[in-house]
Amino acid sequence: MERRLARWPAFPYDWTARVSLWVGVVVVVALFGWGAWERRWIADDGLIVLRTVRNLLAGNGPVFNTGERVEANTSTIWTYLIYLGGWIGGPVRLEYVALVVALVLSVAGVAMAMLGAGRLYAPGLRGRRALLLPAAALVYIAVPPARDFATSGLENGLVLAYLGLLWWMMVCWSQALRAHSVPQHPPMPRRGAPPTLRRAPLPAGPPPPATNVVGRFFDAALAFVAGLSVLVRPELALVGGLALTMMLVAARTWRRRTLIIVAGGLVPVGYEIFRMGYYGLLYPGTALAKDATGSKWAQGFVYLANFNRPYLLWAPAILLLGLGVVALVTRGRPWWIRRATPPGYSWLARRVQSPSAVVIFIVVSGLLQAIYWIRQGGDFMHGRVLLTPVFLLLAPVAVIPMVLPDGVQMPRGAGYLFAGATGVLWLSVAIWSLWAANSPGMGSDATRVTYTGIVDERRFYSQATGNAHPLTAADYLDYPRMRAVLVALNNTPQGALLLPSGNYDQWDVVPAVPPPPDLPADLRKDYKGPHTVFFTNLGMLGMNVGLDVRVIDQIGLANPLAAHTSRLADGRIGHDKNLFPDWAVAEGPFLKIPPFIPAYLDQDWVAQAEVALKCPGTDAVLTSVRGPMGLRRFFSNLVHAPEFTGYRIDRVPLYELVRCGLEIPPPSAPPYTGMQATGP
């Protein structure tokens, strides 16, 4: 046994703990997978990712529209993971690739969280009989949004898998020093109990060479995983950065610190350089569109209440806190037993590289994520962005040990008392989970956009499409306006800008500038004009039209002009930028005067927007994403990325002209004063 403990890190479970842990993992994973499959779907935002993947597979680069370098996806790794799956899958629809990958990663994340918690409790269970029962894992899978977003085509599954893996690896890392430390004051055996055997101290000096090799490899792997946080989602840099900081503090030598820095920073720093040079921004375009550094505290607390109210999340929080206290009291090593600091490690390193520090790390990370999203204002999808902080906060009690009384570590009566308390609390958690799993959620407000702006996204689109499981882009053709847009595109071979009208079965058409009259007849016969569609739902639209059709929105997810407008104070969360369609007319080669523009557009606004596009700052920003990419353009974007990221325009063309100091074009007609002559 001592030889095994000398290897880094190894802590055996009692067979009862090992079997109960794996039975719990299998049961929870099966329940979660089944529940997620019953609620399978692909969100409109998930289809946005697939449009970028289509362009990658077509050789157009990681863009949403050909010839316009916009990073319309928040998660870099998720985009390229689906690209890899699509490349391997060949003829398999991208929607099915995203569905399977998201589901597998979601269940893997929950399994890793449970295994990490099981390993956390393993040292205290050595030589004791105990059951490892799924606790917080049941709470997570019971919350309906957790099952909704286990598929959805979004990166939630990737986030779960990443955080579950990071948690498990951090627990392993925290236990590495335990193999090289022995109790200075082992507890005396109780009267009548079998004598406690004192383990022989391990050899003094640094760990053996084999352990150093394993330790360096594991540190490099952990640092690499922690560094990927910012590419999973930008705000997860708070989690990965804190993990890397702990590793640097605990490292014994500068050589080890250098290894951690290189392994953790090589990929994210390399991609950041690429992002700045290719997209001309410091962070994804989605973060720019939603002003991820802004604050809407009031809306954030509304979002938190909206998530808590249907499921009474405070109830399992209290129960799990009680389970955590019981587990702390019944742990194997009492608090007064000190462990020697291994040779070569400082007191601070020993405290940082410890299980208690890792538990604090994961809890603090969850709180930071929650604070960030509440400050940001949450989201328009019910519960989605708070699933990450909930998962982090639940990780330390994903499973809970029920120590069976043995009369050795504590009196048998106390053992029965604590085992009974654990059982009662665990049963209460299980009952709540069963109730929450069958909760109606938001109820009658699930599919209505109320003053909160929050909806149950899966139920909303299921109702709007008439399909219980909208999975493919074709399933979204039954969404209002979708079939009509295909008809409008076919009816305008000369090119047009399509704007959504008040009638869901038609689109307003702004014709493109016709080809020059001197175009040769053979070219005129095959001429196909440019098409642009201006609409909010980019995913379903972008996946149902060809890649030659430019698809833009007013909130800036795929529209570089809208992304650089300012956030509206009272706009719907996640949709609080709103660029007027007059700008879309001004940008393109479209006819800009009546009767070719709809009556709700202003000819003067279009003319003013056309001039405003010549503002030097605006022109530089648009050129950075539309100009031909070469080394000169790349390095220019790299240098000016901070400036471009902070650049903002005014959504009202007249105000933008004033801001830029440009001349206002003359009005198309004299303004009405009420004094015009009515007759001779």
PDB file of N, CA, C and O in Angstrom, residues 134-188:
ATOM      1  N   PRO A 134     -25.214  10.168  -5.207  1.00  0.00           N
ATOM      2  CA  PRO A 134     -25.386  11.378  -6.040  1.00  0.00           C
ATOM      3  C   PRO A 134     -26.293  12.365  -5.334  1.00  0.00           C
ATOM      4  O   PRO A 134     -27.398  12.015  -4.905  1.00  0.00           O
ATOM      5  N   ALA A 135     -25.841  13.593  -5.190  1.00  0.00           N
ATOM      6  CA  ALA A 135     -26.627  14.608  -4.482  1.00  0.00           C
ATOM      7  C   ALA A 135     -26.864  15.822  -5.379  1.00  0.00           C
ATOM      8  O   ALA A 135     -27.906  15.940  -6.027  1.00  0.00           O
ATOM      9  N   ALA A 136     -25.882  16.718  -5.447  1.00  0.00           N
ATOM     10  CA  ALA A 136     -26.056  17.913  -6.275  1.00  0.00           C
ATOM     11  C   ALA A 136     -26.203  17.568  -7.753  1.00  0.00           C
ATOM     12  O   ALA A 136     -26.801  18.328  -8.515  1.00  0.00           O
ATOM     13  N   ALA A 137     -25.653  16.443  -8.177  1.00  0.00           N
ATOM     14  CA  ALA A 137     -25.832  16.020  -9.569  1.00  0.00           C
ATOM     15  C   ALA A 137     -27.307  15.810  -9.870  1.00  0.00           C
ATOM     16  O   ALA A 137     -27.782  16.129 -10.967  1.00  0.00           O
ATOM     17  N   LEU A 138     -28.068  15.277  -8.903  1.00  0.00           N
ATOM     18  CA  LEU A 138     -29.513  15.122  -9.088  1.00  0.00           C
ATOM     19  C   LEU A 138     -30.195  16.478  -9.206  1.00  0.00           C
ATOM     20  O   LEU A 138     -31.128  16.653  -9.989  1.00  0.00           O
ATOM     21  N   VAL A 139     -29.728  17.430  -8.410  1.00  0.00           N
ATOM     22  CA  VAL A 139     -30.312  18.778  -8.452  1.00  0.00           C
ATOM     23  C   VAL A 139     -30.109  19.398  -9.828  1.00  0.00           C
ATOM     24  O   VAL A 139     -31.042  19.966 -10.421  1.00  0.00           O
ATOM     25  N   TYR A 140     -28.894  19.276 -10.362  1.00  0.00           N
ATOM     26  CA  TYR A 140     -28.622  19.913 -11.653  1.00  0.00           C
ATOM     27  C   TYR A 140     -29.476  19.311 -12.762  1.00  0.00           C
ATOM     28  O   TYR A 140     -30.097  20.043 -13.538  1.00  0.00           O
ATOM     29  N   ILE A 141     -29.503  18.000 -12.871  1.00  0.00           N
ATOM     30  CA  ILE A 141     -30.236  17.389 -13.990  1.00  0.00           C
ATOM     31  C   ILE A 141     -31.736  17.543 -13.830  1.00  0.00           C
ATOM     32  O   ILE A 141     -32.484  17.372 -14.801  1.00  0.00           O
ATOM     33  N   ALA A 142     -32.203  17.873 -12.602  1.00  0.00           N
ATOM     34  CA  ALA A 142     -33.642  18.039 -12.395  1.00  0.00           C
ATOM     35  C   ALA A 142     -34.149  19.373 -12.916  1.00  0.00           C
ATOM     36  O   ALA A 142     -35.329  19.500 -13.259  1.00  0.00           O
ATOM     37  N   VAL A 143     -33.283  20.379 -12.994  1.00  0.00           N
ATOM     38  CA  VAL A 143     -33.710  21.707 -13.446  1.00  0.00           C
ATOM     39  C   VAL A 143     -34.003  21.637 -14.946  1.00  0.00           C
ATOM     40  O   VAL A 143     -33.112  21.303 -15.735  1.00  0.00           O
ATOM     41  N   PRO A 144     -35.224  21.934 -15.380  1.00  0.00           N
ATOM     42  CA  PRO A 144     -35.578  21.782 -16.800  1.00  0.00           C
ATOM     43  C   PRO A 144     -34.656  22.493 -17.782  1.00  0.00           C
ATOM     44  O   PRO A 144     -34.309  21.909 -18.816  1.00  0.00           O
ATOM     45  N   PRO A 145     -34.208  23.748 -17.528  1.00  0.00           N
ATOM     46  CA  PRO A 145     -33.289  24.364 -18.497  1.00  0.00           C
ATOM     47  C   PRO A 145     -31.997  23.575 -18.698  1.00  0.00           C
ATOM     48  O   PRO A 145     -31.399  23.630 -19.777  1.00  0.00           O
ATOM     49  N   ALA A 146     -31.549  22.839 -17.669  1.00  0.00           N
ATOM     50  CA  ALA A 146     -30.329  22.038 -17.831  1.00  0.00           C
ATOM     51  C   ALA A 146     -30.541  20.973 -18.898  1.00  0.00           C
ATOM     52  O   ALA A 146     -29.632  20.677 -19.686  1.00  0.00           O
ATOM     53  N   ARG A 147     -31.733  20.398 -18.951  1.00  0.00           N
ATOM     54  CA  ARG A 147     -32.019  19.385 -19.973  1.00  0.00           C
ATOM     55  C   ARG A 147     -32.308  20.036 -21.318  1.00  0.00           C
ATOM     56  O   ARG A 147     -32.010  19.464 -22.368  1.00  0.00           O
ATOM     57  N   ASP A 148     -32.909  21.226 -21.300  1.00  0.00           N
ATOM     58  CA  ASP A 148     -33.166  21.943 -22.559  1.00  0.00           C
ATOM     59  C   ASP A 148     -31.870  22.248 -23.292  1.00  0.00           C
ATOM     60  O   ASP A 148     -31.761  22.056 -24.504  1.00  0.00           O
ATOM     61  N   PHE A 149     -30.881  22.753 -22.556  1.00  0.00           N
ATOM     62  CA  PHE A 149     -29.651  23.221 -23.199  1.00  0.00           C
ATOM     63  C   PHE A 149     -28.559  22.153 -23.223  1.00  0.00           C
ATOM     64  O   PHE A 149     -27.416  22.453 -23.564  1.00  0.00           O
ATOM     65  N   ALA A 150     -28.933  20.919 -22.884  1.00  0.00           N
ATOM     66  CA  ALA A 150     -27.989  19.824 -23.072  1.00  0.00           C
ATOM     67  C   ALA A 150     -27.849  19.483 -24.547  1.00  0.00           C
ATOM     68  O   ALA A 150     -26.862  18.887 -24.956  1.00  0.00           O
ATOM     69  N   THR A 151     -28.844  19.873 -25.346  1.00  0.00           N
ATOM     70  CA  THR A 151     -28.714  19.757 -26.808  1.00  0.00           C
ATOM     71  C   THR A 151     -28.649  21.180 -27.353  1.00  0.00           C
ATOM     72  O   THR A 151     -27.634  21.826 -27.224  1.00  0.00           O
ATOM     73  N   SER A 152     -29.669  21.699 -27.942  1.00  0.00           N
ATOM     74  CA  SER A 152     -29.831  23.103 -28.364  1.00  0.00           C
ATOM     75  C   SER A 152     -28.856  23.603 -29.423  1.00  0.00           C
ATOM     76  O   SER A 152     -29.069  24.659 -30.002  1.00  0.00           O
ATOM     77  N   GLY A 153     -27.755  22.879 -29.694  1.00  0.00           N
ATOM     78  CA  GLY A 153     -26.794  23.344 -30.689  1.00  0.00           C
ATOM     79  C   GLY A 153     -25.881  24.443 -30.197  1.00  0.00           C
ATOM     80  O   GLY A 153     -24.989  24.878 -30.929  1.00  0.00           O
ATOM     81  N   LEU A 154     -26.083  24.887 -28.953  1.00  0.00           N
ATOM     82  CA  LEU A 154     -25.217  25.896 -28.358  1.00  0.00           C
ATOM     83  C   LEU A 154     -24.090  25.221 -27.581  1.00  0.00           C
ATOM     84  O   LEU A 154     -24.044  24.002 -27.461  1.00  0.00           O
ATOM     85  N   GLU A 155     -23.194  26.032 -27.019  1.00  0.00           N
ATOM     86  CA  GLU A 155     -21.986  25.481 -26.406  1.00  0.00           C
ATOM     87  C   GLU A 155     -22.175  25.059 -24.958  1.00  0.00           C
ATOM     88  O   GLU A 155     -21.205  24.751 -24.273  1.00  0.00           O
ATOM     89  N   ASN A 156     -23.407  24.999 -24.455  1.00  0.00           N
ATOM     90  CA  ASN A 156     -23.626  24.632 -23.057  1.00  0.00           C
ATOM     91  C   ASN A 156     -23.052  23.265 -22.717  1.00  0.00           C
ATOM     92  O   ASN A 156     -22.493  23.061 -21.644  1.00  0.00           O
ATOM     93  N   GLY A 157     -23.201  22.295 -23.609  1.00  0.00           N
ATOM     94  CA  GLY A 157     -22.635  20.975 -23.368  1.00  0.00           C
ATOM     95  C   GLY A 157     -21.127  21.023 -23.276  1.00  0.00           C
ATOM     96  O   GLY A 157     -20.522  20.355 -22.423  1.00  0.00           O
ATOM     97  N   LEU A 158     -20.503  21.797 -24.144  1.00  0.00           N
ATOM     98  CA  LEU A 158     -19.048  21.965 -24.091  1.00  0.00           C
ATOM     99  C   LEU A 158     -18.629  22.600 -22.777  1.00  0.00           C
ATOM    100  O   LEU A 158     -17.626  22.205 -22.171  1.00  0.00           O
ATOM    101  N   VAL A 159     -19.376  23.588 -22.296  1.00  0.00           N
ATOM    102  CA  VAL A 159     -19.059  24.247 -21.028  1.00  0.00           C
ATOM    103  C   VAL A 159     -19.117  23.242 -19.882  1.00  0.00           C
ATOM    104  O   VAL A 159     -18.235  23.204 -19.014  1.00  0.00           O
ATOM    105  N   LEU A 160     -20.154  22.389 -19.862  1.00  0.00           N
ATOM    106  CA  LEU A 160     -20.262  21.380 -18.811  1.00  0.00           C
ATOM    107  C   LEU A 160     -19.067  20.431 -18.842  1.00  0.00           C
ATOM    108  O   LEU A 160     -18.474  20.123 -17.804  1.00  0.00           O
ATOM    109  N   ALA A 161     -18.746  19.926 -20.034  1.00  0.00           N
ATOM    110  CA  ALA A 161     -17.628  18.989 -20.155  1.00  0.00           C
ATOM    111  C   ALA A 161     -16.325  19.651 -19.738  1.00  0.00           C
ATOM    112  O   ALA A 161     -15.496  19.033 -19.047  1.00  0.00           O
ATOM    113  N   TYR A 162     -16.131  20.891 -20.133  1.00  0.00           N
ATOM    114  CA  TYR A 162     -14.891  21.597 -19.783  1.00  0.00           C
ATOM    115  C   TYR A 162     -14.783  21.797 -18.279  1.00  0.00           C
ATOM    116  O   TYR A 162     -13.747  21.501 -17.667  1.00  0.00           O
ATOM    117  N   LEU A 163     -15.846  22.300 -17.656  1.00  0.00           N
ATOM    118  CA  LEU A 163     -15.792  22.566 -16.219  1.00  0.00           C
ATOM    119  C   LEU A 163     -15.704  21.273 -15.418  1.00  0.00           C
ATOM    120  O   LEU A 163     -15.013  21.218 -14.386  1.00  0.00           O
ATOM    121  N   GLY A 164     -16.393  20.221 -15.868  1.00  0.00           N
ATOM    122  CA  GLY A 164     -16.285  18.940 -15.187  1.00  0.00           C
ATOM    123  C   GLY A 164     -14.870  18.394 -15.243  1.00  0.00           C
ATOM    124  O   GLY A 164     -14.330  17.903 -14.242  1.00  0.00           O
ATOM    125  N   LEU A 165     -14.229  18.501 -16.412  1.00  0.00           N
ATOM    126  CA  LEU A 165     -12.849  18.040 -16.552  1.00  0.00           C
ATOM    127  C   LEU A 165     -11.900  18.875 -15.708  1.00  0.00           C
ATOM    128  O   LEU A 165     -11.010  18.337 -15.024  1.00  0.00           O
ATOM    129  N   LEU A 166     -12.065  20.206 -15.735  1.00  0.00           N
ATOM    130  CA  LEU A 166     -11.190  21.077 -14.955  1.00  0.00           C
ATOM    131  C   LEU A 166     -11.332  20.791 -13.462  1.00  0.00           C
ATOM    132  O   LEU A 166     -10.337  20.746 -12.724  1.00  0.00           O
ATOM    133  N   TRP A 167     -12.553  20.587 -13.000  1.00  0.00           N
ATOM    134  CA  TRP A 167     -12.802  20.281 -11.590  1.00  0.00           C
ATOM    135  C   TRP A 167     -12.111  18.976 -11.192  1.00  0.00           C
ATOM    136  O   TRP A 167     -11.424  18.907 -10.180  1.00  0.00           O
ATOM    137  N   TRP A 168     -12.274  17.932 -11.995  1.00  0.00           N
ATOM    138  CA  TRP A 168     -11.649  16.644 -11.695  1.00  0.00           C
ATOM    139  C   TRP A 168     -10.128  16.772 -11.667  1.00  0.00           C
ATOM    140  O   TRP A 168      -9.464  16.247 -10.763  1.00  0.00           O
ATOM    141  N   MET A 169      -9.565  17.484 -12.638  1.00  0.00           N
ATOM    142  CA  MET A 169      -8.115  17.634 -12.688  1.00  0.00           C
ATOM    143  C   MET A 169      -7.599  18.470 -11.525  1.00  0.00           C
ATOM    144  O   MET A 169      -6.524  18.189 -10.963  1.00  0.00           O
ATOM    145  N   MET A 170      -8.334  19.495 -11.125  1.00  0.00           N
ATOM    146  CA  MET A 170      -7.908  20.316  -9.988  1.00  0.00           C
ATOM    147  C   MET A 170      -7.938  19.515  -8.689  1.00  0.00           C
ATOM    148  O   MET A 170      -7.062  19.683  -7.824  1.00  0.00           O
ATOM    149  N   VAL A 171      -8.921  18.631  -8.537  1.00  0.00           N
ATOM    150  CA  VAL A 171      -8.960  17.774  -7.348  1.00  0.00           C
ATOM    151  C   VAL A 171      -7.746  16.847  -7.337  1.00  0.00           C
ATOM    152  O   VAL A 171      -7.080  16.680  -6.307  1.00  0.00           O
ATOM    153  N   CYS A 172      -7.446  16.231  -8.484  1.00  0.00           N
ATOM    154  CA  CYS A 172      -6.252  15.373  -8.573  1.00  0.00           C
ATOM    155  C   CYS A 172      -4.987  16.159  -8.240  1.00  0.00           C
ATOM    156  O   CYS A 172      -4.110  15.678  -7.507  1.00  0.00           O
ATOM    157  N   TRP A 173      -4.892  17.358  -8.782  1.00  0.00           N
ATOM    158  CA  TRP A 173      -3.717  18.208  -8.535  1.00  0.00           C
ATOM    159  C   TRP A 173      -3.595  18.547  -7.058  1.00  0.00           C
ATOM    160  O   TRP A 173      -2.496  18.549  -6.490  1.00  0.00           O
ATOM    161  N   SER A 174      -4.723  18.806  -6.405  1.00  0.00           N
ATOM    162  CA  SER A 174      -4.695  19.189  -4.992  1.00  0.00           C
ATOM    163  C   SER A 174      -4.252  18.046  -4.102  1.00  0.00           C
ATOM    164  O   SER A 174      -3.757  18.273  -2.990  1.00  0.00           O
ATOM    165  N   GLN A 175      -4.418  16.800  -4.556  1.00  0.00           N
ATOM    166  CA  GLN A 175      -4.086  15.644  -3.734  1.00  0.00           C
ATOM    167  C   GLN A 175      -2.673  15.132  -3.988  1.00  0.00           C
ATOM    168  O   GLN A 175      -2.252  14.165  -3.356  1.00  0.00           O
ATOM    169  N   ALA A 176      -1.955  15.764  -4.903  1.00  0.00           N
ATOM    170  CA  ALA A 176      -0.624  15.278  -5.251  1.00  0.00           C
ATOM    171  C   ALA A 176       0.322  15.304  -4.063  1.00  0.00           C
ATOM    172  O   ALA A 176       1.121  14.394  -3.876  1.00  0.00           O
ATOM    173  N   LEU A 177       0.248  16.346  -3.239  1.00  0.00           N
ATOM    174  CA  LEU A 177       1.182  16.473  -2.115  1.00  0.00           C
ATOM    175  C   LEU A 177       0.850  15.529  -0.974  1.00  0.00           C
ATOM    176  O   LEU A 177       1.687  15.273  -0.109  1.00  0.00           O
ATOM    177  N   ARG A 178      -0.376  14.995  -0.938  1.00  0.00           N
ATOM    178  CA  ARG A 178      -0.751  14.104   0.154  1.00  0.00           C
ATOM    179  C   ARG A 178       0.056  12.816   0.131  1.00  0.00           C
ATOM    180  O   ARG A 178       0.234  12.173   1.151  1.00  0.00           O
ATOM    181  N   ALA A 179       0.490  12.432  -1.061  1.00  0.00           N
ATOM    182  CA  ALA A 179       1.273  11.201  -1.148  1.00  0.00           C
ATOM    183  C   ALA A 179       2.650  11.360  -0.532  1.00  0.00           C
ATOM    184  O   ALA A 179       3.351  10.384  -0.309  1.00  0.00           O
ATOM    185  N   HIS A 180       3.057  12.606  -0.256  1.00  0.00           N
ATOM    186  CA  HIS A 180       4.396  12.858   0.288  1.00  0.00           C
ATOM    187  C   HIS A 180       4.329  13.545   1.646  1.00  0.00           C
ATOM    188  O   HIS A 180       5.246  14.241   2.042  1.00  0.00           O
ATOM    189  N   SER A 181       3.185  13.374   2.336  1.00  0.00           N
ATOM    190  CA  SER A 181       3.066  13.964   3.667  1.00  0.00           C
ATOM    191  C   SER A 181       2.469  12.938   4.611  1.00  0.00           C
ATOM    192  O   SER A 181       1.654  12.120   4.220  1.00  0.00           O
ATOM    193  N   VAL A 182       2.882  12.983   5.852  1.00  0.00           N
ATOM    194  CA  VAL A 182       2.389  12.038   6.854  1.00  0.00           C
ATOM    195  C   VAL A 182       1.900  12.824   8.050  1.00  0.00           C
ATOM    196  O   VAL A 182       2.374  13.921   8.338  1.00  0.00           O
ATOM    197  N   PRO A 183       0.949  12.300   8.812  1.00  0.00           N
ATOM    198  CA  PRO A 183       0.470  13.004  10.008  1.00  0.00           C
ATOM    199  C   PRO A 183       1.576  13.138  11.044  1.00  0.00           C
ATOM    200  O   PRO A 183       2.305  12.180  11.319  1.00  0.00           O
ATOM    201  N   GLN A 184       1.700  14.328  11.602  1.00  0.00           N
ATOM    202  CA  GLN A 184       2.679  14.525  12.665  1.00  0.00           C
ATOM    203  C   GLN A 184       2.170  13.985  14.000  1.00  0.00           C
ATOM    204  O   GLN A 184       2.934  13.545  14.835  1.00  0.00           O
ATOM    205  N   HIS A 185       0.844  14.058  14.196  1.00  0.00           N
ATOM    206  CA  HIS A 185       0.245  13.602  15.447  1.00  0.00           C
ATOM    207  C   HIS A 185      -0.942  12.717  15.118  1.00  0.00           C
ATOM    208  O   HIS A 185      -2.079  13.174  15.116  1.00  0.00           O
ATOM    209  N   PRO A 186      -0.718  11.436  14.829  1.00  0.00           N
ATOM    210  CA  PRO A 186      -1.829  10.562  14.484  1.00  0.00           C
ATOM    211  C   PRO A 186      -2.754  10.375  15.673  1.00  0.00           C
ATOM    212  O   PRO A 186      -2.308  10.408  16.822  1.00  0.00           O
ATOM    213  N   PRO A 187      -4.050  10.183  15.434  1.00  0.00           N
ATOM    214  CA  PRO A 187      -5.000  10.043  16.544  1.00  0.00           C
ATOM    215  C   PRO A 187      -4.767   8.737  17.292  1.00  0.00           C
ATOM    216  O   PRO A 187      -4.393   7.730  16.709  1.00  0.00           O
ATOM    217  N   MET A 188      -4.985   8.788  18.602  1.00  0.00           N
ATOM    218  CA  MET A 188      -4.859   7.588  19.421  1.00  0.00           C
ATOM    219  C   MET A 188      -6.114   6.739  19.243  1.00  0.00           C
ATOM    220  O   MET A 188      -7.216   7.256  19.159  1.00  0.00           O
TER     221      MET A 188
END
